[in-house]
Short mmCIF file of C-alpha atoms in Angstrom, two decimals:
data_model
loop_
_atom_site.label_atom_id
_atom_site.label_comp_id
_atom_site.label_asym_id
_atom_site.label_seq_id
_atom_site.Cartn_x
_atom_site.Cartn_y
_atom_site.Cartn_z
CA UNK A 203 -29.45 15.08 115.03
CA UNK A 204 -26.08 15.18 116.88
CA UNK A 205 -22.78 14.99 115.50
CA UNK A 206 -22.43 11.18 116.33
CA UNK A 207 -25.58 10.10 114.78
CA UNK A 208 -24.74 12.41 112.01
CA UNK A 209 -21.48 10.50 111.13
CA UNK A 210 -23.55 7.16 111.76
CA UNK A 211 -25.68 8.09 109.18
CA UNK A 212 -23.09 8.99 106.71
CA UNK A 213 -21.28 5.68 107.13
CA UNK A 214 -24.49 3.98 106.72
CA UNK A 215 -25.12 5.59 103.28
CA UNK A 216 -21.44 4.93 102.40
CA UNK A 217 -21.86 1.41 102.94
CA UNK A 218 -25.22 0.95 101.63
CA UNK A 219 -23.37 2.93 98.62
CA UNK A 220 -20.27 0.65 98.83
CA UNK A 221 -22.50 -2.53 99.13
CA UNK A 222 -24.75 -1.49 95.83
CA UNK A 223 -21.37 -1.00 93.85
CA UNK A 224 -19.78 -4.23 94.86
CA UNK A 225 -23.34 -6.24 93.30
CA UNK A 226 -21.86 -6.72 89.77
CA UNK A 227 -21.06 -10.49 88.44
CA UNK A 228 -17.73 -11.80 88.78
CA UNK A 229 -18.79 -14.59 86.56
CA UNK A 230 -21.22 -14.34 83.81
CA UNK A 231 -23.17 -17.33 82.10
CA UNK A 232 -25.35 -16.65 78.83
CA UNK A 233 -27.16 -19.44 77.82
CA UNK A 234 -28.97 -19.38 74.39
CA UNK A 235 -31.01 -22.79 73.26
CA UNK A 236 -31.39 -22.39 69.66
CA UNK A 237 -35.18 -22.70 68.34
CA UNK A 238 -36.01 -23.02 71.98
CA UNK A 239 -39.26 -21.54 72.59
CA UNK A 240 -41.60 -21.40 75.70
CA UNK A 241 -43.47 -24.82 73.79
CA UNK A 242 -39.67 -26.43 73.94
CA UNK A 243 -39.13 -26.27 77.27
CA UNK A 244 -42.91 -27.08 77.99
CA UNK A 245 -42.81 -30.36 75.76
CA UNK A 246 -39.38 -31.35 77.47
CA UNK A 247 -41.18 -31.08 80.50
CA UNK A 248 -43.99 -32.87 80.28
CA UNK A 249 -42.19 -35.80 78.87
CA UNK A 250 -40.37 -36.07 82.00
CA UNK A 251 -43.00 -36.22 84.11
CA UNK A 252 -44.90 -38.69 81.46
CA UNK A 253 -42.22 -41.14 81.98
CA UNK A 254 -42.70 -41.48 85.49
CA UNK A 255 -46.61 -41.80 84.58
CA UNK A 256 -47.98 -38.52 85.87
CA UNK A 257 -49.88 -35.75 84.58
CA UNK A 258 -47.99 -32.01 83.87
CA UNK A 259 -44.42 -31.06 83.86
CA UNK A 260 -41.60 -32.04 85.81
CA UNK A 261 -39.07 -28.77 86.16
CA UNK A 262 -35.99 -28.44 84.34
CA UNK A 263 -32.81 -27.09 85.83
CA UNK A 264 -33.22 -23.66 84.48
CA UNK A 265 -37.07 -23.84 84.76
CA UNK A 266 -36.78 -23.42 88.21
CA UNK A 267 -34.75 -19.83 88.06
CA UNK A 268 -36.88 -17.39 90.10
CA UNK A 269 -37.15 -14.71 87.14
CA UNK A 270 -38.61 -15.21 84.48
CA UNK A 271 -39.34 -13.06 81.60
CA UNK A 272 -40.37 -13.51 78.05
CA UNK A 273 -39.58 -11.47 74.82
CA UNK A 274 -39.74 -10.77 70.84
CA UNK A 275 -37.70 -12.14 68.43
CA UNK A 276 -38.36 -10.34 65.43
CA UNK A 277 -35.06 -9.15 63.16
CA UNK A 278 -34.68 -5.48 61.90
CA UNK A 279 -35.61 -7.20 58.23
CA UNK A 280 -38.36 -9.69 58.90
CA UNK A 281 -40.74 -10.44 61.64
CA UNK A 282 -39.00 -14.00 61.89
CA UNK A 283 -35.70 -13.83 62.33
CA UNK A 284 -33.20 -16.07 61.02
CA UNK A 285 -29.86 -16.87 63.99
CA UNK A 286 -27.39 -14.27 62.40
CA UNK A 287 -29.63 -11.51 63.26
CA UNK A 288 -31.53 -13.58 66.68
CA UNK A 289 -27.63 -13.98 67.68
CA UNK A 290 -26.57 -10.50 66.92
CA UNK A 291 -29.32 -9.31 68.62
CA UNK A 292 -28.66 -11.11 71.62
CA UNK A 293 -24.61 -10.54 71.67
CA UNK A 294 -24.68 -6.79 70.88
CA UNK A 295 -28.20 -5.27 71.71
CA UNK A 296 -29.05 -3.98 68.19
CA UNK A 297 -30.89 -5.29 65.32
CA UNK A 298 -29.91 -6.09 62.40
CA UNK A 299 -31.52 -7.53 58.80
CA UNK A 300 -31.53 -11.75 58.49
CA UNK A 301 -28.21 -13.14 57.47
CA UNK A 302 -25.72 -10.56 59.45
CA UNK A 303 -23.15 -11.00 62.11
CA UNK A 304 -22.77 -8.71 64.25
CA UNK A 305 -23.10 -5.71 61.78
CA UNK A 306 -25.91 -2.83 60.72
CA UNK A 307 -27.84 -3.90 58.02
CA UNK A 308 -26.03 -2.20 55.40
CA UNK A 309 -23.16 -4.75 56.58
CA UNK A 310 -20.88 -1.66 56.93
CA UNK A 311 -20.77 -0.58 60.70
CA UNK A 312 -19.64 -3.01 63.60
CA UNK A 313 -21.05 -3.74 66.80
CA UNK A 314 -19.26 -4.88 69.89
CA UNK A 315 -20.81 -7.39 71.73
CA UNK A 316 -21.15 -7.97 75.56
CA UNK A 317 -18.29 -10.92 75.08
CA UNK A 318 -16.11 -8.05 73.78
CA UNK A 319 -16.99 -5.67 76.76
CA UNK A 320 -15.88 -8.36 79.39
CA UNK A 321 -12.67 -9.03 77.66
CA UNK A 322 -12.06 -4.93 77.85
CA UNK A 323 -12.97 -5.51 81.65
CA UNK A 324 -9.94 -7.93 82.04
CA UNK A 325 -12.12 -11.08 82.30
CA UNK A 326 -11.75 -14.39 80.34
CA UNK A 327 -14.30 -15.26 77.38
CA UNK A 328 -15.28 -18.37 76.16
CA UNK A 329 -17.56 -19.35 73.18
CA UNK A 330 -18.87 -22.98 72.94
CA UNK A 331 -21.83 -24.48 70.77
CA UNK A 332 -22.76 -28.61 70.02
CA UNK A 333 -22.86 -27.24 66.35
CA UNK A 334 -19.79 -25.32 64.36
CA UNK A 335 -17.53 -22.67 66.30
CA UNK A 336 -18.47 -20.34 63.19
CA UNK A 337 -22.10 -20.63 62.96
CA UNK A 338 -24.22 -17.72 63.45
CA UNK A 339 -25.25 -17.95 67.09
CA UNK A 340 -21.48 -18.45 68.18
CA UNK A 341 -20.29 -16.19 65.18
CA UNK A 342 -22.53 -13.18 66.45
CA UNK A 343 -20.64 -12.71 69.79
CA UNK A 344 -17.04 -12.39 68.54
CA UNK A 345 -17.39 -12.03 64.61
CA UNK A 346 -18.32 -8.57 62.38
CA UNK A 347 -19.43 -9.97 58.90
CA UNK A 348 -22.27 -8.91 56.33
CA UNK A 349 -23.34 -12.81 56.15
CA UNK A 350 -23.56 -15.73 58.41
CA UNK A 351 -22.27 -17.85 55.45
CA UNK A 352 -18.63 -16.10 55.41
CA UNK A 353 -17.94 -18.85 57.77
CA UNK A 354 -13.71 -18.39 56.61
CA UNK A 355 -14.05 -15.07 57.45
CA UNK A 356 -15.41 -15.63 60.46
CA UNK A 357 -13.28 -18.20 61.78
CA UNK A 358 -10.48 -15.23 61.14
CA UNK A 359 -12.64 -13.04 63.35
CA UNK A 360 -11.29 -15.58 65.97
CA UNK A 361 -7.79 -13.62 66.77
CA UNK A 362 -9.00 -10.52 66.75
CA UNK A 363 -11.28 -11.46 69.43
CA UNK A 364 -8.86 -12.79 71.40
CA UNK A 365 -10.95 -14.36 73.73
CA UNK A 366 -9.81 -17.34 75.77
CA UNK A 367 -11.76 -20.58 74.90
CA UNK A 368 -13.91 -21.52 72.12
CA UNK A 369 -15.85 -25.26 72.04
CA UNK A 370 -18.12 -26.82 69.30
CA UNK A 371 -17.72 -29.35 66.45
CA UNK A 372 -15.17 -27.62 64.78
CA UNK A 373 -15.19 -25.06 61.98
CA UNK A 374 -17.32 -25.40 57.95
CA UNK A 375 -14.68 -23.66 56.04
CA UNK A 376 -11.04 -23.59 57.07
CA UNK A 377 -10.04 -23.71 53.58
CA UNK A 378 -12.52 -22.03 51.63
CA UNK A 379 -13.31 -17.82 51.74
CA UNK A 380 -16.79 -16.20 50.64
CA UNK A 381 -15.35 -16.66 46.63
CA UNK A 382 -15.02 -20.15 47.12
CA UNK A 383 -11.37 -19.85 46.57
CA UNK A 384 -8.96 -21.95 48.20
CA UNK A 385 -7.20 -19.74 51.13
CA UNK A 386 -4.55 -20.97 53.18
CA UNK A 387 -5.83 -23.11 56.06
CA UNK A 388 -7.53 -21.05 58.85
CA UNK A 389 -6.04 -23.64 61.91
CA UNK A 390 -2.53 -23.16 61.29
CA UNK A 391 -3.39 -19.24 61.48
CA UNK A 392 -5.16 -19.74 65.22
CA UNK A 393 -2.07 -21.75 66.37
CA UNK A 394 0.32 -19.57 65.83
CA UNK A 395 -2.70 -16.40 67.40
CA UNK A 396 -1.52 -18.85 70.21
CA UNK A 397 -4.76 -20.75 70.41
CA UNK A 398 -4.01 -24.79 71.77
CA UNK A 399 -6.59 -26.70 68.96
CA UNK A 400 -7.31 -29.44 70.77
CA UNK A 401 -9.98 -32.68 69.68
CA UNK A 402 -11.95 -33.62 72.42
CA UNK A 403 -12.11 -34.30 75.86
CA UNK A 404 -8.94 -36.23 76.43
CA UNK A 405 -6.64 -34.34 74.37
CA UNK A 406 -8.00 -30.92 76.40
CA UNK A 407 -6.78 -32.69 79.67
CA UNK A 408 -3.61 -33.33 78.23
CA UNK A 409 -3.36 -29.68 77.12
CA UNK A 410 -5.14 -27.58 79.99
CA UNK A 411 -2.37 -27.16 82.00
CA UNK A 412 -0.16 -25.41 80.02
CA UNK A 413 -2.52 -23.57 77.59
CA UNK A 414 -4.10 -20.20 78.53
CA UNK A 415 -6.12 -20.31 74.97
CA UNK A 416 -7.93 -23.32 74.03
CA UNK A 417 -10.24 -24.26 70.83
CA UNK A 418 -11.65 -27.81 71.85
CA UNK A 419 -13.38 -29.20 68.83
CA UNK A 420 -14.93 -32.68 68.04
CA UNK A 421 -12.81 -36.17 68.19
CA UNK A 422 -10.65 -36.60 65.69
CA UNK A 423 -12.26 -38.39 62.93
CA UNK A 424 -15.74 -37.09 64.11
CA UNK A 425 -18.34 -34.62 62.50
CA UNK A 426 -16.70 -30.92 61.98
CA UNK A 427 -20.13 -29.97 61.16
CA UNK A 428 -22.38 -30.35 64.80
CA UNK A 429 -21.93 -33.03 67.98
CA UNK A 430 -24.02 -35.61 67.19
CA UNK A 431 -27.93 -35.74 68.54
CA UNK A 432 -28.02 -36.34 71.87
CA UNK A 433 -30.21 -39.34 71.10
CA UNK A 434 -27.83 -40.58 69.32
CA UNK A 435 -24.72 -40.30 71.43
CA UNK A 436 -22.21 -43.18 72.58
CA UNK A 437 -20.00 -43.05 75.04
CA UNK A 438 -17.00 -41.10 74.25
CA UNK A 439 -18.72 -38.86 72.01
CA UNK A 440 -18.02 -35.35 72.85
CA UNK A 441 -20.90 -33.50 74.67
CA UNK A 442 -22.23 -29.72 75.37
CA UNK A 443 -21.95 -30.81 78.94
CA UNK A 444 -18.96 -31.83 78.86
CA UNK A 445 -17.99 -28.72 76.41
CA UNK A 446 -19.33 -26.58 79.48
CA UNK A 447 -17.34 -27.81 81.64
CA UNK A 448 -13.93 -27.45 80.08
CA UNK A 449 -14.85 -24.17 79.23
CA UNK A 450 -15.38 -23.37 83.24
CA UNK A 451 -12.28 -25.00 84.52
CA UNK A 452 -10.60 -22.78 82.01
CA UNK A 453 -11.88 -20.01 82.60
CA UNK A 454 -11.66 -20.30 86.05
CA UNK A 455 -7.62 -19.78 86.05
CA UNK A 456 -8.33 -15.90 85.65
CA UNK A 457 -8.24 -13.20 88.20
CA UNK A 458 -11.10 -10.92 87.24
CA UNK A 459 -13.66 -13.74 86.47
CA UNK A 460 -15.06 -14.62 83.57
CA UNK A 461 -17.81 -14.56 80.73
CA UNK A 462 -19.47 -17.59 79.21
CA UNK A 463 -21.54 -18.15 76.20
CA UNK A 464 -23.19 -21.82 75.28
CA UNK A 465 -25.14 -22.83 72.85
CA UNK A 466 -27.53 -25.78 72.27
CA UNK A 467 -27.24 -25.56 68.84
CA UNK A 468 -29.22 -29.00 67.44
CA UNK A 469 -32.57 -28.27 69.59
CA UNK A 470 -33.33 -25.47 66.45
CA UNK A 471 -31.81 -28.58 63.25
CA UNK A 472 -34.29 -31.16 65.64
CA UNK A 473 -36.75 -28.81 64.93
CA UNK A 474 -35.80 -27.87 61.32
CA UNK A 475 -37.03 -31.70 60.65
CA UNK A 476 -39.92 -31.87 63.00
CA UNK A 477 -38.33 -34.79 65.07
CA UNK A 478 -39.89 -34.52 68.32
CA UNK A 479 -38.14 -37.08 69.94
CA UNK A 480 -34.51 -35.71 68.90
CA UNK A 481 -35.94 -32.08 69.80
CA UNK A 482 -36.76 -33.19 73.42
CA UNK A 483 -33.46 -34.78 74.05
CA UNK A 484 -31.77 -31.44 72.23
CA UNK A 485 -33.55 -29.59 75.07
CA UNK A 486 -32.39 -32.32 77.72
CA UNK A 487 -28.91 -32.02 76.45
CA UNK A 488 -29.10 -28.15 76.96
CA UNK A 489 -30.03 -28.42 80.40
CA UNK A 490 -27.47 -30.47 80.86
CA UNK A 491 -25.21 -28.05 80.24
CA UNK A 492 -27.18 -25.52 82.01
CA UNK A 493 -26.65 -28.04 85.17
CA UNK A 494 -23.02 -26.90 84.91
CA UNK A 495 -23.22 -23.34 84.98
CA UNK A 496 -25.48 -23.99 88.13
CA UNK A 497 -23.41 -26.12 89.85
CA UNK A 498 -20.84 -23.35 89.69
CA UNK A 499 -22.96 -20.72 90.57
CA UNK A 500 -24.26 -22.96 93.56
CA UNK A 501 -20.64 -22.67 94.91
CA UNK A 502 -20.33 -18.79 94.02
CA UNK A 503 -24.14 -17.97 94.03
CA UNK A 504 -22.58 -13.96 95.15
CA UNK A 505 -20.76 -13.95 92.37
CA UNK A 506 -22.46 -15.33 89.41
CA UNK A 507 -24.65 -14.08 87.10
CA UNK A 508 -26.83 -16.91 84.49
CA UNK A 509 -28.82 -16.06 82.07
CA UNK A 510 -31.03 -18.87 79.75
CA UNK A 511 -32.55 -17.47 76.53
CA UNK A 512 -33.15 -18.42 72.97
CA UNK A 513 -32.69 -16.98 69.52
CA UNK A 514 -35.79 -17.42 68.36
CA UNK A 515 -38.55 -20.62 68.31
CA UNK A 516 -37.91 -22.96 65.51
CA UNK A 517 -41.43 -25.35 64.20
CA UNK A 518 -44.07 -23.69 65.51
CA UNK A 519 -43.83 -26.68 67.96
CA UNK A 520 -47.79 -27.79 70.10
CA UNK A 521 -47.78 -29.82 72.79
CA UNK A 522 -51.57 -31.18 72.09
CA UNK A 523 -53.02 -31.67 68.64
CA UNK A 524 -56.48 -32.76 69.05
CA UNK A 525 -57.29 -35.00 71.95
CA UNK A 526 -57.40 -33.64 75.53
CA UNK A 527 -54.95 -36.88 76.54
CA UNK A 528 -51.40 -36.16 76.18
CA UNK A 529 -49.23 -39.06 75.20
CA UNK A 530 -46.00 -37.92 75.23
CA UNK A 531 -44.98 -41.15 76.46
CA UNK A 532 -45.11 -43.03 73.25
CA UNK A 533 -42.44 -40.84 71.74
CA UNK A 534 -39.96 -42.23 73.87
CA UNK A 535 -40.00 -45.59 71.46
CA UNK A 536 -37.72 -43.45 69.00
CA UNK A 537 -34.32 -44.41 70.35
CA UNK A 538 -32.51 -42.55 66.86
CA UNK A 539 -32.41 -39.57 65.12
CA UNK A 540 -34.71 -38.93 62.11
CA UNK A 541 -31.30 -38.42 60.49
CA UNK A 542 -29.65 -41.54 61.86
CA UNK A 543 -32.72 -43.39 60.36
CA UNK A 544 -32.77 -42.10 57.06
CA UNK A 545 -28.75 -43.52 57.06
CA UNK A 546 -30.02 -46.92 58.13
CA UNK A 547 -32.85 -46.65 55.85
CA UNK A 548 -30.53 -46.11 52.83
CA UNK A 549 -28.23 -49.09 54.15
CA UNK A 550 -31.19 -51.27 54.36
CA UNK A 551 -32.55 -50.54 50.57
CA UNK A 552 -29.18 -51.56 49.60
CA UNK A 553 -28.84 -54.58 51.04
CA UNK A 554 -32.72 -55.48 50.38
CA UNK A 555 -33.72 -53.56 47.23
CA UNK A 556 -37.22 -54.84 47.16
CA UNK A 557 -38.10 -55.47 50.90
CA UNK A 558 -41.51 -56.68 51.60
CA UNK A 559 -43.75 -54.17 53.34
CA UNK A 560 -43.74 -56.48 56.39
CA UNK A 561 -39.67 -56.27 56.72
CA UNK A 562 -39.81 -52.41 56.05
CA UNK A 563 -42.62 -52.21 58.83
CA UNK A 564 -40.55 -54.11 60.99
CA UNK A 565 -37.39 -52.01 60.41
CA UNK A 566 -39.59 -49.05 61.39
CA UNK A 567 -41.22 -50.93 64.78
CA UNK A 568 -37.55 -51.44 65.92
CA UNK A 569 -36.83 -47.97 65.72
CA UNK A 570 -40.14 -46.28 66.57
CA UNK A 571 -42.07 -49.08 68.31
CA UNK A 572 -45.06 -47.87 65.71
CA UNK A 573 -47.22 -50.47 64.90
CA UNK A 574 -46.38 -53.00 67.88
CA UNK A 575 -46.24 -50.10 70.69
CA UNK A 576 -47.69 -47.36 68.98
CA UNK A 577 -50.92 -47.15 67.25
CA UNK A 578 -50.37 -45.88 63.74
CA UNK A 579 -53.42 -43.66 62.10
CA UNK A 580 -54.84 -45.27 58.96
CA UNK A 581 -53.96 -42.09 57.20
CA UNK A 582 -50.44 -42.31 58.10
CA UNK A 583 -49.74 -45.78 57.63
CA UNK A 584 -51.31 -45.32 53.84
CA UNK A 585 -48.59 -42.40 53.30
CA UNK A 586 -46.10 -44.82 54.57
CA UNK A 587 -46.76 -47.46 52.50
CA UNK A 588 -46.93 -44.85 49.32
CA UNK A 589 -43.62 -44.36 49.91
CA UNK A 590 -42.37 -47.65 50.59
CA UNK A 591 -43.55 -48.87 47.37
CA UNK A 592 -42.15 -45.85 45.22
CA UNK A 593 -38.69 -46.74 47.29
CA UNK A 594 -38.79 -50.38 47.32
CA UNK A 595 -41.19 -51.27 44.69
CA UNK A 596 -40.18 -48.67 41.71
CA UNK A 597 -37.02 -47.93 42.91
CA UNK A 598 -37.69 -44.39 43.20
CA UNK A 599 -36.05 -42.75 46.49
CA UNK A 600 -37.56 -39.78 48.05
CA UNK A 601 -36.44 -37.61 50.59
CA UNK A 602 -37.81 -34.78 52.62
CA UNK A 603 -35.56 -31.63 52.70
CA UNK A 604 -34.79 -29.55 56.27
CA UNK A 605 -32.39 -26.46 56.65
CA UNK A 606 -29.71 -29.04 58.00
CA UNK A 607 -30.40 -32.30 56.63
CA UNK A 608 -32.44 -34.59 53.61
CA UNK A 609 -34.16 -37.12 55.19
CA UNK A 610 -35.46 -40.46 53.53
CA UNK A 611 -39.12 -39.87 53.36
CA UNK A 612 -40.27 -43.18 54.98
CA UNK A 613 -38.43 -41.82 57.68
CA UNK A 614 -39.43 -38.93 57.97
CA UNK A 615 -43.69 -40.24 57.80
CA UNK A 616 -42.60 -42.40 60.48
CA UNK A 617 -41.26 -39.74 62.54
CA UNK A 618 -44.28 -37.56 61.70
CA UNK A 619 -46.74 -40.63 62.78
CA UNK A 620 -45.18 -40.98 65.96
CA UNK A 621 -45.64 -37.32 66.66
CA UNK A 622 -49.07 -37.27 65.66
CA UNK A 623 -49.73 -40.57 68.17
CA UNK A 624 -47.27 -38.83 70.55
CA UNK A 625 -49.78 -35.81 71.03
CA UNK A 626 -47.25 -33.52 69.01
CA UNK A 627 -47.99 -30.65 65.98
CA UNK A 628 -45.59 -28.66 64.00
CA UNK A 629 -46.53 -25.21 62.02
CA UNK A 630 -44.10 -25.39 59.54
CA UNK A 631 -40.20 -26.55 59.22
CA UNK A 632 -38.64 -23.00 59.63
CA UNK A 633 -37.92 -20.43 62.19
CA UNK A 634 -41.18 -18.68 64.19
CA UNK A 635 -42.08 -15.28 65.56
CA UNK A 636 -43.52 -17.34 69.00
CA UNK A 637 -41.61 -15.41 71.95
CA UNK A 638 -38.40 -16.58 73.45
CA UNK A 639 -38.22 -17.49 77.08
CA UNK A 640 -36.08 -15.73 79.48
CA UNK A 641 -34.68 -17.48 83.20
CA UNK A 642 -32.23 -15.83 85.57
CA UNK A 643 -30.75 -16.09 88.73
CA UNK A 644 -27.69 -14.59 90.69
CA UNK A 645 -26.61 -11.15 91.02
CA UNK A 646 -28.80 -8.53 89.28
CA UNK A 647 -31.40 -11.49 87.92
CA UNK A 648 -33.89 -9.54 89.23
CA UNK A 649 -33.50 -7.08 86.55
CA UNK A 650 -35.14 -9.75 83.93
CA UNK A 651 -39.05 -9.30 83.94
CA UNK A 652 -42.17 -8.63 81.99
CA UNK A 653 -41.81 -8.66 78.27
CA UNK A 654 -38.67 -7.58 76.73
CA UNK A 655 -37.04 -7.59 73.05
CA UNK A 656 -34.30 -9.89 72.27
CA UNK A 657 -31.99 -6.55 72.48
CA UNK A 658 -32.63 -5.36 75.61
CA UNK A 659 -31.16 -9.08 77.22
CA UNK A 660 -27.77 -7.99 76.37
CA UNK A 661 -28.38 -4.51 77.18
CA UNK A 662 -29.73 -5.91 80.64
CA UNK A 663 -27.05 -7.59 81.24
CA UNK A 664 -24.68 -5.52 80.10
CA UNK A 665 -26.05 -2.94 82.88
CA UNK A 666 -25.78 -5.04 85.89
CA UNK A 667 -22.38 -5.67 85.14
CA UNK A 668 -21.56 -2.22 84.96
CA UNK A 669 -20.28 -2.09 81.20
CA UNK A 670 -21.25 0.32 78.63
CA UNK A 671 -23.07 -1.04 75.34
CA UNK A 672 -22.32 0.94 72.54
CA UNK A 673 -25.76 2.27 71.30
#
């Protein structure tokens, strides 16, 4: 080889070299639908395509990421994780026992998370959920406690972080440590951290401009505790989409790019209460938001890095419970909440303490078409009408208990009917060991195949940025 094909070949390893180097994210987006397993995204899926009449699935956004990979959920503690240790897993790359934030199980050492590496690398960090700012999934990527239910504490873990943007409903505890003592007032202590609290979308527009650190939290007057379900949203309620995208045009003022966490929080409390209907719209909702992140990667696609994962499955969720005909059509008669119904319910019985069985069916055909556009099982409709006469008739109230919420019963067999008619089973009302679903695209998406652990996303991640994760 002579000398000038010698230096060719040099310069062409020293760009190849170069070229390699440069392929780390400028902008990284980590997506986690809570209680989103591979049967959430399948049922949300085939309801799309059921309302246009045709048989299968009709893609999501992120469905359509060319890798796709699938992994284990399973905590350091239990083989069903609860979201303090499914978050921490997924923020830091370790496990951890149920209940802890990111933290060893003895709750003494703590872990730095891949939102704390990119704020060492100089890039902005933002932290957004539709449920609280300190819940465990959120919590687990900027907070160190020994339980998810120090939600005070964690709040505090806020200004240490001292990452850039934080979105969600607002926080469970500003008043109120671990001891249940009152403490002064975590939101003064964030203001004067230099964090711009802000209450929804219009206020943030007011306030972008001139604030470098933002906390945008429900309306005023709103829910501190979650957004509301996305089925039951009005205009001018605050949304995860919208969330997203405040979080990106903040973001967006640094230098050095930036790091993005989201949550869709409700798809695991929709599950919680077996509502199928409120679960599918959850999952809708999320790839809503997931819609922005793609948008901006569509503009920067050699740039941007997303990533779309999920703590861990929530129901033990089947699309198919008997029949070979899926109707996952019918399920689109619920136009509320299981939750919103049980509040209508209980406004109802007070205004008509002993309602016939024909106005109480009626009330439920309005709001789940069962009965005049759903066929209701004779087994169902007697469980029904058990508990409309120990309501309405002996003046005895029942309600069915979920991890979020206590539902009136006849709302909840209603719901449960019109899953059953809808083609839909549930395992249980709790988490599941059923693996997690993985999507990527952009720069290094590649990397996510096969079957992983929920520990090495982070740790994947955190290599094709070019960071170090503490082991």
């Amino acid at each position: 080889m002579n000398k000038r094909l010698f230096n060719l070949f040099l310069a062409l390893i020293l760009f190849t070299g170069i070229a390699n180097a440069q392929k780390q994210p400028k902008y990284i987006f980590f997506l986690i639908g809570d209680g989103m397993g591979l049967s959430q995204v399948n049922v949300a899926e085939a309801f799309l395509a059921a309302q246009q009449n045709k048989n299968g699935t009709l893609p999501l956004v992120f469905s359509k990421f060319p890798h796709v990979a699938f992994a284990t959920s399973h905590s350091l503690s239990h083989g069903v994780t609860d979201s303090g240790a499914g978050g921490t897993a997924l923020a830091v790359g370790h496990k951890t026992k149920n209940g802890v934030i990111g933290m060893d199980s003895a709750g003494v050492k703590p872990y730095k998370s891949i939102a704390n590496l990119a704020k060492e690398k100089g890039m902005k960090v933002g932290i957004t959920s539709s449920v609280s700012i300190d819940h465990a999934t959120p919590a687990s990527f900027y907070a160190n406690q020994p339980d998810r239910d120090m939600y005070h504490e964690i709040g505090l873990d806020i200004i240490k972080s001292k990452f850039d943007f934080f979105g969600g409903s607002g926080f469970l505890k500003p008043t109120t440590n671990a001891k249940k003592e009152e403490v002064p007032s975590l939101l003064p202590q964030l203001e004067k951290a230099g964090y711009k609290l802000v209450n929804g979308i219009a206020e943030y527009n007011q306030a972008k401009a001139s604030s470098d650190k933002i906390i945008l939290m429900n309306n005023k007057g709103a829910n501190n505790v979650s957004l509301k379900y996305a089925i039951d949203q009005k205009p001018g309620d605050l949304q995860l989409a919208e969330i997203t995208s405040a979080a990106i045009e903040s973001l967006s003022k640094g230098k050095n790019g930036f790091f993005l966490m989201v949550e869709g929080g409700k798809i695991d409390w929709a599950c919680h209460a077996n509502d199928g209907a409120a679960t599918i719209q959850e999952v809708l909702d999320f790839n809503s938001a997931v819609a922005k992140a793609y948008e901006f990667y569509q503009k920067h696609p050699e740039e941007t890095l997303i990533v779309v994962t999920a703590d861990h499955e929530t129901g033990g969720l089947a699309l198919g419970n008997g029949s070979s005909t899926l109707r996952l059509k019918t399920i689109a008669n619920q136009k509320i909440s299981q939750e919103v119904m049980s509040t209508l319910i209980n406004d109802f019985r007070t205004k008509n303490a002993s309602a016939s069985w024909d106005q109480v069916k009626a009330f439920l055909t309005e709001h789940t078409g069962l009965w005049k556009d759903v066929k209701v099982a004779e087994k169902d409709e007697k469980e029904i009408f058990a508990a409309y006469e120990k309501s309405f008739v002996n003046h005895q109230n029942e309600t069915q208990k979920s991890l979020y919420a206590s539902n009136d019963k006849i709302a909840s067999l209603a719901v449960n009917a019109l899953n059953k008619a809808s083609s839909l089973s549930w395992a249980s009302g709790s988490h599941s060991a059923a693996y997690i679903p993985v999507f990527a695209i952009g720069v290094g998406a590649e990397q996510f195949k096969n079957k992983m652990d929920n520990i090495d996303i982070p740790k994947t991640v955190a290599k094709i940025a070019g960071w170090n994760l503490p082991e």
